PDB file of C-alpha atoms and ligand atoms in Angstrom:
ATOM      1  CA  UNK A   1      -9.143 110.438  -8.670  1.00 50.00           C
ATOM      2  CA  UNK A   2     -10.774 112.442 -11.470  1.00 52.00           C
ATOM      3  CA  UNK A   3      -9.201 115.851 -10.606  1.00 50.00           C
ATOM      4  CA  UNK A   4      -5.836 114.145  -9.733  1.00 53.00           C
ATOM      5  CA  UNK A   5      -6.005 112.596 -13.273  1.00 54.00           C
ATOM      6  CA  UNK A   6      -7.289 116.312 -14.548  1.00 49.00           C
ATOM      7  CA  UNK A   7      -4.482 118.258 -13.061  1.00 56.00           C
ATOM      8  CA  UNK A   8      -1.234 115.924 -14.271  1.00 86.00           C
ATOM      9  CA  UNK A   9      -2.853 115.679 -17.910  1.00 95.00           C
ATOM     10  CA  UNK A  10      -0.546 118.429 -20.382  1.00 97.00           C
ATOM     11  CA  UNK A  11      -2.955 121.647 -20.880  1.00 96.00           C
ATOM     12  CA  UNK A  12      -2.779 121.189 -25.051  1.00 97.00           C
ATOM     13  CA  UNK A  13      -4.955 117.482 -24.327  1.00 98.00           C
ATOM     14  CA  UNK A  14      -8.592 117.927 -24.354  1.00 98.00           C
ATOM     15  CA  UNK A  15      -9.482 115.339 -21.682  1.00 97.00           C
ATOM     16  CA  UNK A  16     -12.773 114.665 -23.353  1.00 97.00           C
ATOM     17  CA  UNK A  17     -11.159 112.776 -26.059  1.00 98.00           C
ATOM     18  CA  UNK A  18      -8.381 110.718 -24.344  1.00 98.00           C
ATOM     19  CA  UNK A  19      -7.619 107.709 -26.253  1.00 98.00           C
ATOM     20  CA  UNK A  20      -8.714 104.245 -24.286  1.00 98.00           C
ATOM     21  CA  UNK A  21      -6.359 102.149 -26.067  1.00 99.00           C
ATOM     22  CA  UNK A  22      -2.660 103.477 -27.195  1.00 99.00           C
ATOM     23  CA  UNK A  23      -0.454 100.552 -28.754  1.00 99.00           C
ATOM     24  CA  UNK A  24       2.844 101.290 -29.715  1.00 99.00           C
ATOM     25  CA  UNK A  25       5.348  99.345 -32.025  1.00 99.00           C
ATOM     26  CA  UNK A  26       8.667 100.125 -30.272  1.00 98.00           C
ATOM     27  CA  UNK A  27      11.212 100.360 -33.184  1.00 98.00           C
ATOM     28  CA  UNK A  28      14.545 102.034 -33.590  1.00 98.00           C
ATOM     29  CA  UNK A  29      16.200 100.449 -30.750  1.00 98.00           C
ATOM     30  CA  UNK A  30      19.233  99.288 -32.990  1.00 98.00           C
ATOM     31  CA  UNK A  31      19.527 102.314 -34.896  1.00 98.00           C
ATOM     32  CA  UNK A  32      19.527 104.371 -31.764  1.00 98.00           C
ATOM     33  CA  UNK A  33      22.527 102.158 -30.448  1.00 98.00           C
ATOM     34  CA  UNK A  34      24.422 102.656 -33.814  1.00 98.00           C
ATOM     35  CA  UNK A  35      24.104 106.375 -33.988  1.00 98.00           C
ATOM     36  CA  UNK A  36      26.041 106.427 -30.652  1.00 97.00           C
ATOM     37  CA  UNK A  37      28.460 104.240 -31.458  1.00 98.00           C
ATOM     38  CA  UNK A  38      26.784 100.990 -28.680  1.00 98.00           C
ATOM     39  CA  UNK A  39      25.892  97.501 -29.257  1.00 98.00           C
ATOM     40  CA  UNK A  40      22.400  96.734 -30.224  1.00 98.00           C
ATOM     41  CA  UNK A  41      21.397  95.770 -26.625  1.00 98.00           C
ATOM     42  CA  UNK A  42      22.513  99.137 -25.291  1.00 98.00           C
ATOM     43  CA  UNK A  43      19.288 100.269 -27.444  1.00 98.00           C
ATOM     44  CA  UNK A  44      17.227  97.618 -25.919  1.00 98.00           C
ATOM     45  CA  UNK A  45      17.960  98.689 -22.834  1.00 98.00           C
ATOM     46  CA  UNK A  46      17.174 102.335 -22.891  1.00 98.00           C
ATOM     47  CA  UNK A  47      14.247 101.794 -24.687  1.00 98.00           C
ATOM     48  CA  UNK A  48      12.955  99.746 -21.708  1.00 98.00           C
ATOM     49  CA  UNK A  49      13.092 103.558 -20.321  1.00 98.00           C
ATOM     50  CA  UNK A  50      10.880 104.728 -22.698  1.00 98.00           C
ATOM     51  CA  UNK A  51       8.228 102.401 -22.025  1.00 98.00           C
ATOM     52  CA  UNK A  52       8.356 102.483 -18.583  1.00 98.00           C
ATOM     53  CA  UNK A  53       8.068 106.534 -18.517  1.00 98.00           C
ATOM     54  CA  UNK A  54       5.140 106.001 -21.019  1.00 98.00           C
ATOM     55  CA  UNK A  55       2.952 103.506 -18.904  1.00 98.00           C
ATOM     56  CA  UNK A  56       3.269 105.893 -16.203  1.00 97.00           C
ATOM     57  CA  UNK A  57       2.200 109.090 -18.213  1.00 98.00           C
ATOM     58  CA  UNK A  58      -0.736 106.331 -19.558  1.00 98.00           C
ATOM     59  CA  UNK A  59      -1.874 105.414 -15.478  1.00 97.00           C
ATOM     60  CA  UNK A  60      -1.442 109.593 -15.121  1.00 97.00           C
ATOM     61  CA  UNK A  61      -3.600 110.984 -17.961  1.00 97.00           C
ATOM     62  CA  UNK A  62      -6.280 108.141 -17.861  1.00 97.00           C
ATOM     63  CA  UNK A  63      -5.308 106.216 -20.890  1.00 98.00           C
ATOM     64  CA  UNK A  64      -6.889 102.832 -19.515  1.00 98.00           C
ATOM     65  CA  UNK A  65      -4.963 100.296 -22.070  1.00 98.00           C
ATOM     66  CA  UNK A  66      -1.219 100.445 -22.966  1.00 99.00           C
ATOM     67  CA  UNK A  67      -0.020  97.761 -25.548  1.00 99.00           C
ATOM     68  CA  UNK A  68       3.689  97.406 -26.816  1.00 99.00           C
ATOM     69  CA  UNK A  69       5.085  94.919 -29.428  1.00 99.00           C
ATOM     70  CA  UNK A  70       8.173  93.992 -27.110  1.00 98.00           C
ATOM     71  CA  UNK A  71       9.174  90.664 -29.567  1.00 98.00           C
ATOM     72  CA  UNK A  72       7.780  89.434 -32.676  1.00 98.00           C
ATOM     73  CA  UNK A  73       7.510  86.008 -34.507  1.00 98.00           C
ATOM     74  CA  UNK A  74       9.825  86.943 -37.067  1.00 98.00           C
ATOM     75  CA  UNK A  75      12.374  88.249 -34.486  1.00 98.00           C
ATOM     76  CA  UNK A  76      13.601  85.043 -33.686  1.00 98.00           C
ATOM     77  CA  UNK A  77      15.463  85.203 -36.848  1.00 98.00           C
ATOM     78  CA  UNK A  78      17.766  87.208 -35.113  1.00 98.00           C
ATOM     79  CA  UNK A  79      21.321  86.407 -34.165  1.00 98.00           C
ATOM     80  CA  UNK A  80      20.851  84.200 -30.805  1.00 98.00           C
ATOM     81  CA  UNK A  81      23.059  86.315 -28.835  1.00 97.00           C
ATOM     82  CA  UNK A  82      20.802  89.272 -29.329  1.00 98.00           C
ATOM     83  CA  UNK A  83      17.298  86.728 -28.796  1.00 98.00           C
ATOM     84  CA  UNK A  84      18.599  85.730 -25.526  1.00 98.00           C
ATOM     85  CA  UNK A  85      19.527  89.260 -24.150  1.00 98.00           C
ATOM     86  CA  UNK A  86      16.519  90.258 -25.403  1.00 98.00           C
ATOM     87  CA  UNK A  87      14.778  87.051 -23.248  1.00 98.00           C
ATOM     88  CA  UNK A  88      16.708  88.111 -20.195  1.00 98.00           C
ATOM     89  CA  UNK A  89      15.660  91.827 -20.489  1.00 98.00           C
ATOM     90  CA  UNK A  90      12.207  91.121 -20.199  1.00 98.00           C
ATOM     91  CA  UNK A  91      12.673  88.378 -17.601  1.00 98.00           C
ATOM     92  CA  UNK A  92      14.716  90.828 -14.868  1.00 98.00           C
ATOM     93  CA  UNK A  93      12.836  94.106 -15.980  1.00 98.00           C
ATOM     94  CA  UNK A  94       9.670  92.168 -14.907  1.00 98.00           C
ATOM     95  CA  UNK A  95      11.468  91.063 -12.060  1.00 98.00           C
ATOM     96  CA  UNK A  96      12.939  94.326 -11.065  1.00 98.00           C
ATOM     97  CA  UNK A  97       9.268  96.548 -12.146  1.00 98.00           C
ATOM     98  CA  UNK A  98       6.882  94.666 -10.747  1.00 98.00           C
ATOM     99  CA  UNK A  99       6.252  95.795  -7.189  1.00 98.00           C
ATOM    100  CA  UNK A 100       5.956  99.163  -8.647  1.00 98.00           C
ATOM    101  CA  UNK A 101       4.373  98.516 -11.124  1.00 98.00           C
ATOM    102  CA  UNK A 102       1.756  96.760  -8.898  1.00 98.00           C
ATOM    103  CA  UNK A 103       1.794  99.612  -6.430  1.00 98.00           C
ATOM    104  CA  UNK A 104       0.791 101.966  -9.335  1.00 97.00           C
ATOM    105  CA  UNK A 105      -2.306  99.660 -10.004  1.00 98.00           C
ATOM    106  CA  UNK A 106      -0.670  98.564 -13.104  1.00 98.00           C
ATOM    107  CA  UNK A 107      -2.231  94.977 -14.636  1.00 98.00           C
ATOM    108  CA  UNK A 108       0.172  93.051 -16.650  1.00 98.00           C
ATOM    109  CA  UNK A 109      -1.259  91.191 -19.401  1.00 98.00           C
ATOM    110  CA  UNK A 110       0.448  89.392 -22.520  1.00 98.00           C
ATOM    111  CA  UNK A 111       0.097  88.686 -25.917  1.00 98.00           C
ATOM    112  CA  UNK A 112       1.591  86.171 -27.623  1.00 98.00           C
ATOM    113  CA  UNK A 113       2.618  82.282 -27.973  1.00 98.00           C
ATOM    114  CA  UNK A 114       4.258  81.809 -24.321  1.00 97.00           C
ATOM    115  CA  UNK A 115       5.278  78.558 -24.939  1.00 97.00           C
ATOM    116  CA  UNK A 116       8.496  79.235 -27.097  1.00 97.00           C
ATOM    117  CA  UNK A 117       9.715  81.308 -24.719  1.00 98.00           C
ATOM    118  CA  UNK A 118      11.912  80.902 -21.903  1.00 98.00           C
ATOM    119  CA  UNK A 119      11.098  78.951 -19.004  1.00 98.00           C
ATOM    120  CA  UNK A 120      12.044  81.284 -16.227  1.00 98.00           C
ATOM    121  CA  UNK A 121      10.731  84.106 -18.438  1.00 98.00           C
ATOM    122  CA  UNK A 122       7.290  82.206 -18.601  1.00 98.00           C
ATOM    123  CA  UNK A 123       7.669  81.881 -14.729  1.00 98.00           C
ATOM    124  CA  UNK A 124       7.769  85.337 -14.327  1.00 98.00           C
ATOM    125  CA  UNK A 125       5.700  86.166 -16.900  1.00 98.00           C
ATOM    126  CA  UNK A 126       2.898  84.140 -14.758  1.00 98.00           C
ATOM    127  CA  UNK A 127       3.846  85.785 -11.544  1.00 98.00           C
ATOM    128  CA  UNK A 128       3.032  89.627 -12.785  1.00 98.00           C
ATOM    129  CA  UNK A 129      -0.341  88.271 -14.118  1.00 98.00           C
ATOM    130  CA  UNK A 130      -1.092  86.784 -11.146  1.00 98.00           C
ATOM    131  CA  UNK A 131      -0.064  89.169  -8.822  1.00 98.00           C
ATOM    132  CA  UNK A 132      -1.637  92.266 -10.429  1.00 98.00           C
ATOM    133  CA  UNK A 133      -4.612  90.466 -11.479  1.00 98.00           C
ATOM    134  CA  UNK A 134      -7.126  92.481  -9.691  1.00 98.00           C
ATOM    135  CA  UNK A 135      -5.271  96.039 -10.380  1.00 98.00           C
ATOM    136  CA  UNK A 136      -7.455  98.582 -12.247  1.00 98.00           C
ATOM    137  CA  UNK A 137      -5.350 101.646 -12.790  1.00 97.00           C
ATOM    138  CA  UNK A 138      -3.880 100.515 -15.951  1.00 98.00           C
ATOM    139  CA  UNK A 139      -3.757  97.679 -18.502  1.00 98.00           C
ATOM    140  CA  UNK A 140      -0.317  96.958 -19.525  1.00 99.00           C
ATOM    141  CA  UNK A 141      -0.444  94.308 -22.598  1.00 99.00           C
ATOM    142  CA  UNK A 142       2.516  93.264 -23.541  1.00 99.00           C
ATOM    143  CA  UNK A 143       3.388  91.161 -26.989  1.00 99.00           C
ATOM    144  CA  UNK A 144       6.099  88.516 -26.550  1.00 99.00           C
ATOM    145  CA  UNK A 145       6.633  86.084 -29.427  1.00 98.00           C
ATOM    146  CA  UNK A 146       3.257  87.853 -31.092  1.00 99.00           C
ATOM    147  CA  UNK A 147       2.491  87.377 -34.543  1.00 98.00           C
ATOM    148  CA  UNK A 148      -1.046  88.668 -35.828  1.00 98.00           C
ATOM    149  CA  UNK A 149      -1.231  85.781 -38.124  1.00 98.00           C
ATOM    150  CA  UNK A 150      -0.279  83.344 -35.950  1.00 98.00           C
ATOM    151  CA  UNK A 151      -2.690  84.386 -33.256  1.00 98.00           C
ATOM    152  CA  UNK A 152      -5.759  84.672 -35.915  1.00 98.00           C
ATOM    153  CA  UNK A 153      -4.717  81.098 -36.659  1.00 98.00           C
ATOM    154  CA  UNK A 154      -5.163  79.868 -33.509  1.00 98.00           C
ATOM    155  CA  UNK A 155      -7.987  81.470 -32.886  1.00 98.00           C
ATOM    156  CA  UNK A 156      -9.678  80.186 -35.866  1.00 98.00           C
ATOM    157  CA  UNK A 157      -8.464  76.292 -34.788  1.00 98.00           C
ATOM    158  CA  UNK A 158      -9.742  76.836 -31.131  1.00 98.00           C
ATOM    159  CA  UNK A 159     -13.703  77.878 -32.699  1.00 98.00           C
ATOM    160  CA  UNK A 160     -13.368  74.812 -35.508  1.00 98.00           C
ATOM    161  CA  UNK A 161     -12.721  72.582 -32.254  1.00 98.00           C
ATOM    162  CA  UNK A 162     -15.434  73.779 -30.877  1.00 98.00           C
ATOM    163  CA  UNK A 163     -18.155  73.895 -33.721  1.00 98.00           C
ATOM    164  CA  UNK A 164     -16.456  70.258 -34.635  1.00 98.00           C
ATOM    165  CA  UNK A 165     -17.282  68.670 -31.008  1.00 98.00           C
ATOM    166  CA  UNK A 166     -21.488  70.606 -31.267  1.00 98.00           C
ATOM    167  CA  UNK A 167     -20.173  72.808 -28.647  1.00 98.00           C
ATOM    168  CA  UNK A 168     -20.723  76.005 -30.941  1.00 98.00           C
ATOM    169  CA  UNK A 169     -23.125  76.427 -33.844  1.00 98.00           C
ATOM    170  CA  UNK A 170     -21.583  77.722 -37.547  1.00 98.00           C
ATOM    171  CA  UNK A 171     -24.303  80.452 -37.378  1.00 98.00           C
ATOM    172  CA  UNK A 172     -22.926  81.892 -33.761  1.00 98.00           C
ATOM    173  CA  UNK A 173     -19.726  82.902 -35.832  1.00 98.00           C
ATOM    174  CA  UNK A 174     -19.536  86.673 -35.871  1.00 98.00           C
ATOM    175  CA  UNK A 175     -17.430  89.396 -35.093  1.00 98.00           C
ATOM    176  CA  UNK A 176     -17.718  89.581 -31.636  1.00 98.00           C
ATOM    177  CA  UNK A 177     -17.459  85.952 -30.893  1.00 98.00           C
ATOM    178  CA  UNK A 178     -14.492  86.043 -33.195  1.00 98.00           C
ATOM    179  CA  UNK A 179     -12.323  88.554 -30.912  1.00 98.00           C
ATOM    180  CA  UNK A 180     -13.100  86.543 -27.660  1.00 98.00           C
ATOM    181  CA  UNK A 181     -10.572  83.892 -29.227  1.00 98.00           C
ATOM    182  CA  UNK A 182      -7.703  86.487 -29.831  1.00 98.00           C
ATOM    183  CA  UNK A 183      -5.046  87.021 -27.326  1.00 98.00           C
ATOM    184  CA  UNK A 184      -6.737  90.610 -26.427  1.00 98.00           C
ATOM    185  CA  UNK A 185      -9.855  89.233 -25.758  1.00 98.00           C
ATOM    186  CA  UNK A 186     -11.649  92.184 -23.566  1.00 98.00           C
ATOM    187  CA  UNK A 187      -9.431  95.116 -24.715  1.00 98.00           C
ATOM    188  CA  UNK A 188     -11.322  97.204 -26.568  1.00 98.00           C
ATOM    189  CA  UNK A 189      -9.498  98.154 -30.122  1.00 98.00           C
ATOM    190  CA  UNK A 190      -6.689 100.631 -30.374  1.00 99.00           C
ATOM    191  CA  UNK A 191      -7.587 103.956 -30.844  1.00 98.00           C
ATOM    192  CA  UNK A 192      -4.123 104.945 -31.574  1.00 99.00           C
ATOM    193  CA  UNK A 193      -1.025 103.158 -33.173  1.00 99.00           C
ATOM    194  CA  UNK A 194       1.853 104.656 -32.678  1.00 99.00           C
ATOM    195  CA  UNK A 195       5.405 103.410 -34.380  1.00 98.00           C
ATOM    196  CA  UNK A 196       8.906 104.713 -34.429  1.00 98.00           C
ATOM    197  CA  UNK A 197      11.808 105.074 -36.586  1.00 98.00           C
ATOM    198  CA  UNK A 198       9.913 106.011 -39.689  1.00 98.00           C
ATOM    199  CA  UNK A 199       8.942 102.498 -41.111  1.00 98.00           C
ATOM    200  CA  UNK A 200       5.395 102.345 -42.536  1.00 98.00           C
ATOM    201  CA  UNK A 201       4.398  98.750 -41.852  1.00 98.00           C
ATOM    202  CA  UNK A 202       2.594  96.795 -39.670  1.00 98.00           C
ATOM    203  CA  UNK A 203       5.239  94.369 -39.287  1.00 98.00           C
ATOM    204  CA  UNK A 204       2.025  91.699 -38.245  1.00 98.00           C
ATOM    205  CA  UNK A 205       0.818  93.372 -35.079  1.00 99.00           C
ATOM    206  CA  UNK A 206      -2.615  93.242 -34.038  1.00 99.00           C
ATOM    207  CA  UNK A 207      -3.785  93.191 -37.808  1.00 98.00           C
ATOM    208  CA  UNK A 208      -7.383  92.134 -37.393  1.00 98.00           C
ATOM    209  CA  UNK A 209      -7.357  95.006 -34.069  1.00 98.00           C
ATOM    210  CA  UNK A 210      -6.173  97.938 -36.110  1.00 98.00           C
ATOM    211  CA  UNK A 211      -8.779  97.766 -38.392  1.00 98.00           C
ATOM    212  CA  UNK A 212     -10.108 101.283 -37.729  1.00 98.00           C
ATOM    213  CA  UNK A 213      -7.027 102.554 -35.310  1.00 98.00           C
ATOM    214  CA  UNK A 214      -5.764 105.957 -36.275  1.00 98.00           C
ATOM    215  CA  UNK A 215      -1.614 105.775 -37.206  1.00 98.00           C
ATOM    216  CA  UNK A 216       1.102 107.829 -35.837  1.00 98.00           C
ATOM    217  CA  UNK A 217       4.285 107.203 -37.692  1.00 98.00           C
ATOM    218  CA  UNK A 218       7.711 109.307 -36.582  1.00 98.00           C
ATOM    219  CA  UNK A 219      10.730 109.216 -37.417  1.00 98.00           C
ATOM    220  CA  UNK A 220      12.390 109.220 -33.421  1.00 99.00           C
ATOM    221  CA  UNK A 221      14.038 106.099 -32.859  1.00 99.00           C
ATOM    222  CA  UNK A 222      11.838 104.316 -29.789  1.00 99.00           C
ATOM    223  CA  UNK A 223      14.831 105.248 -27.135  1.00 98.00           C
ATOM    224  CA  UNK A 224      14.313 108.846 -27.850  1.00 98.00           C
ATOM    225  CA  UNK A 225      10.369 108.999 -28.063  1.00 98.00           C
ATOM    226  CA  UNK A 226      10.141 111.276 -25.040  1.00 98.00           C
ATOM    227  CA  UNK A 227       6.760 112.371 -23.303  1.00 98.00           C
ATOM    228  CA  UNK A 228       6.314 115.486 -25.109  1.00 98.00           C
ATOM    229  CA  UNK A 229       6.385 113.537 -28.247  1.00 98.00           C
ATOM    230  CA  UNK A 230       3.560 110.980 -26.514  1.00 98.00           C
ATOM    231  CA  UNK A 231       1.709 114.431 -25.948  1.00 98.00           C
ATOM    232  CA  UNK A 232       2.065 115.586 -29.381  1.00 98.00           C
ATOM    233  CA  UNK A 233       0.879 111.778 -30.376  1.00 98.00           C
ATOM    234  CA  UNK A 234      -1.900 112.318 -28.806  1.00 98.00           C
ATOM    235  CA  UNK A 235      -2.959 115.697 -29.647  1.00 98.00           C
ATOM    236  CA  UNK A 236      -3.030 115.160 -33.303  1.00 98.00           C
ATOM    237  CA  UNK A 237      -4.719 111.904 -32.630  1.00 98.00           C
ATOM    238  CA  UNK A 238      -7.348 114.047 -30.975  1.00 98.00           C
ATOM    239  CA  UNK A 239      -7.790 116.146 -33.995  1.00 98.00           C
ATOM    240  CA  UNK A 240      -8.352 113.085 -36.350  1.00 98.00           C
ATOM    241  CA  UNK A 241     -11.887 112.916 -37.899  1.00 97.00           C
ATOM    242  CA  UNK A 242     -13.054 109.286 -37.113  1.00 97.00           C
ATOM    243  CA  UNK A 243     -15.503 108.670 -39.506  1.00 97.00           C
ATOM    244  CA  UNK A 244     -15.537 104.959 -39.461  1.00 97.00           C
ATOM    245  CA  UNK A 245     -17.101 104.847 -42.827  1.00 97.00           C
ATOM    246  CA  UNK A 246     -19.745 107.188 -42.043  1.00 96.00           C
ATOM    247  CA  UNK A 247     -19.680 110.379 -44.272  1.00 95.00           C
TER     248      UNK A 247
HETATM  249  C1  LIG B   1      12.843  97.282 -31.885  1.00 77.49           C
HETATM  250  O1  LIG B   1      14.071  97.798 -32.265  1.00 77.49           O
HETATM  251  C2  LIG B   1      12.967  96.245 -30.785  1.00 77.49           C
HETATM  252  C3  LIG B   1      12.683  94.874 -31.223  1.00 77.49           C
HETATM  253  C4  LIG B   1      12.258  94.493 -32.396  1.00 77.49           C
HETATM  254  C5  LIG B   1      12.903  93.829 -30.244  1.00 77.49           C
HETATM  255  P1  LIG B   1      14.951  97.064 -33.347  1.00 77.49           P
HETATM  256  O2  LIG B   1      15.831  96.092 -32.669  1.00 77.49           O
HETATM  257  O3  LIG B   1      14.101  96.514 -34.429  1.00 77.49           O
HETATM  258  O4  LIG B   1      15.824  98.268 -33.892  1.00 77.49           O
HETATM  259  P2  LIG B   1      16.209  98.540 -35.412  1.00 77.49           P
HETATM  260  O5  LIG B   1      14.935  98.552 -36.189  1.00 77.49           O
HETATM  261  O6  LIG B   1      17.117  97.426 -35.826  1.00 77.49           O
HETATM  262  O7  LIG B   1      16.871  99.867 -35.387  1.00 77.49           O
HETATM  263  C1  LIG B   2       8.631  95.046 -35.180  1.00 77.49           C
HETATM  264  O1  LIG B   2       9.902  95.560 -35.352  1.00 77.49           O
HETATM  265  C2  LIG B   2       8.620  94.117 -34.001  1.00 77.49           C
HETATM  266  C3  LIG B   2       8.806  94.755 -32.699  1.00 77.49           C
HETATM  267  C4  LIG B   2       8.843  96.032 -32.463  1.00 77.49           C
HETATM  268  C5  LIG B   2       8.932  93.838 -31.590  1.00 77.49           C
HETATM  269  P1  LIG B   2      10.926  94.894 -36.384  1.00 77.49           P
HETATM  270  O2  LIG B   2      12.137  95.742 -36.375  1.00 77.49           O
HETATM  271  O3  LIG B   2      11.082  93.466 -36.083  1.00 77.49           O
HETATM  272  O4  LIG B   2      10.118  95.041 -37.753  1.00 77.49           O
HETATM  273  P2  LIG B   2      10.616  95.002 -39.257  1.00 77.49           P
HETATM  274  O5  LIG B   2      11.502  93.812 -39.404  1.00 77.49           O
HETATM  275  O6  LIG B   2      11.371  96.270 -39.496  1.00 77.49           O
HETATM  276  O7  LIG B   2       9.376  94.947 -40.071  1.00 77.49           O
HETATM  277 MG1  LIG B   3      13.398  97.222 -36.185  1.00 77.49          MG
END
């Protein structure tokens, strides 16, 4: 396994320093679709490309946790037309991915509130957990109707339950016990952020997680963020001094 993963990885990486947690926020698809004179979905749909060649460069060069922002909180204020495409896209890419993505060892997890979403996307969404439950090549997170706020929220009403019924004590409130209650409870914290199409913002993703995550912002629109980019991603990542308030 080692020298397999040793071989594939792109001579400029030092694979001492590989990253254990890459999240990406995909933007650009619309743009990208514009430029060529497409429909908006025509970017959705190639960027599903992107992600899919990225998750496998992630299993090959021993990145262990691959998170996208796929569909935000805010994005429902989109036109419905483009919502429901959007719904179906992830719905029949699971559908279509997920026997290779399970023979790959990929596990499927996802962040979010599943309960606005479609049923039959929910179905499947419950299927890929299940069935790749146990797979331990790569973590594949996910973020469907996410919203950092909305997920700190809930996290903060699920520990006042708890405290409120004697289960837990006001004193056993720290840090650690805090990020069990998120959505990426287990995953350690990004090491690297990456996000396309030259906004700076965090557009509420993962906010409490990115506390100390280093940032790669680039202009490429998501459906062009090719793996040589995701190399050079990484490699400056891997010159970044992490002091993490240390001098
Ligand atoms: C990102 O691309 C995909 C989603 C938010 C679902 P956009 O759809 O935001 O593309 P732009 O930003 O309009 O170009
Ligand atoms: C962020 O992109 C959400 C996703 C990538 C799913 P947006 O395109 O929705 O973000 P804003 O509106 O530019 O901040
Ligand atoms: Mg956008």
């Amino acid at each position: 396994m080692t020298t397999q993963l040793i071989t594939k990885l792109p001579a400029i990486l030092d694979p001492t320093k590989i990253p254990q947690h890459v999240a990406a926020i995909m933007d650009g698809n619309g743009r990208w679709a514009k430029r060529q004179g497409l429909p908006r979905i025509a970017g959705h749909q190639q960027g599903a490309n992107t992600v899919k060649s990225l998750l496998r460069c992630c299993k090959n060069w021993g990145i262990a946790n691959f998170t996208v922002f796929a569909f935000s909180t805010e994005n429902w204020s989109r036109p419905a037309v483009e919502v429901n495409f959007l719904m179906q896209l992830f719905e029949g890419l699971l559908n279509s991915q997920l026997e290779q993505m399970h023979s790959q060892g990929v596990r499927i997890r996802f962040l979010g509130d599943r309960s606005q979403v479609p049923i039959a996307l929910q179905s499947m969404m419950d299927k890929s957990i299940d069935k790749t439950a146990d797979n331990q090549a790569v973590t594949f997170n996910i973020a469907i109707n996410y919203g950092s706020r909305n997920e700190i929220i809930q996290a903060c009403r699920s520990i006042a339950q708890k405290v409120q019924s004697g289960k837990l004590d006001l004193q056993q409130i720290d840090e650690s016990l805090f990020t069990q209650y998120l959505d990426t409870s287990g995953l350690p914290d990004p090491d690297l952020l990456i996000r396309t199409s030259g906004e700076q913002r965090l557009s509420n993703f993962l906010l409490w997680q990115l506390a100390y995550t280093e940032l790669y912002i680039t202009d490429t629109y998501w459906p062009d963020f090719s793996n040589d980019e995701f190399v050079r991603a990484i490699a400056d990542y891997q010159q970044r001094d992490r002091r993490f308030g240390k001098i």
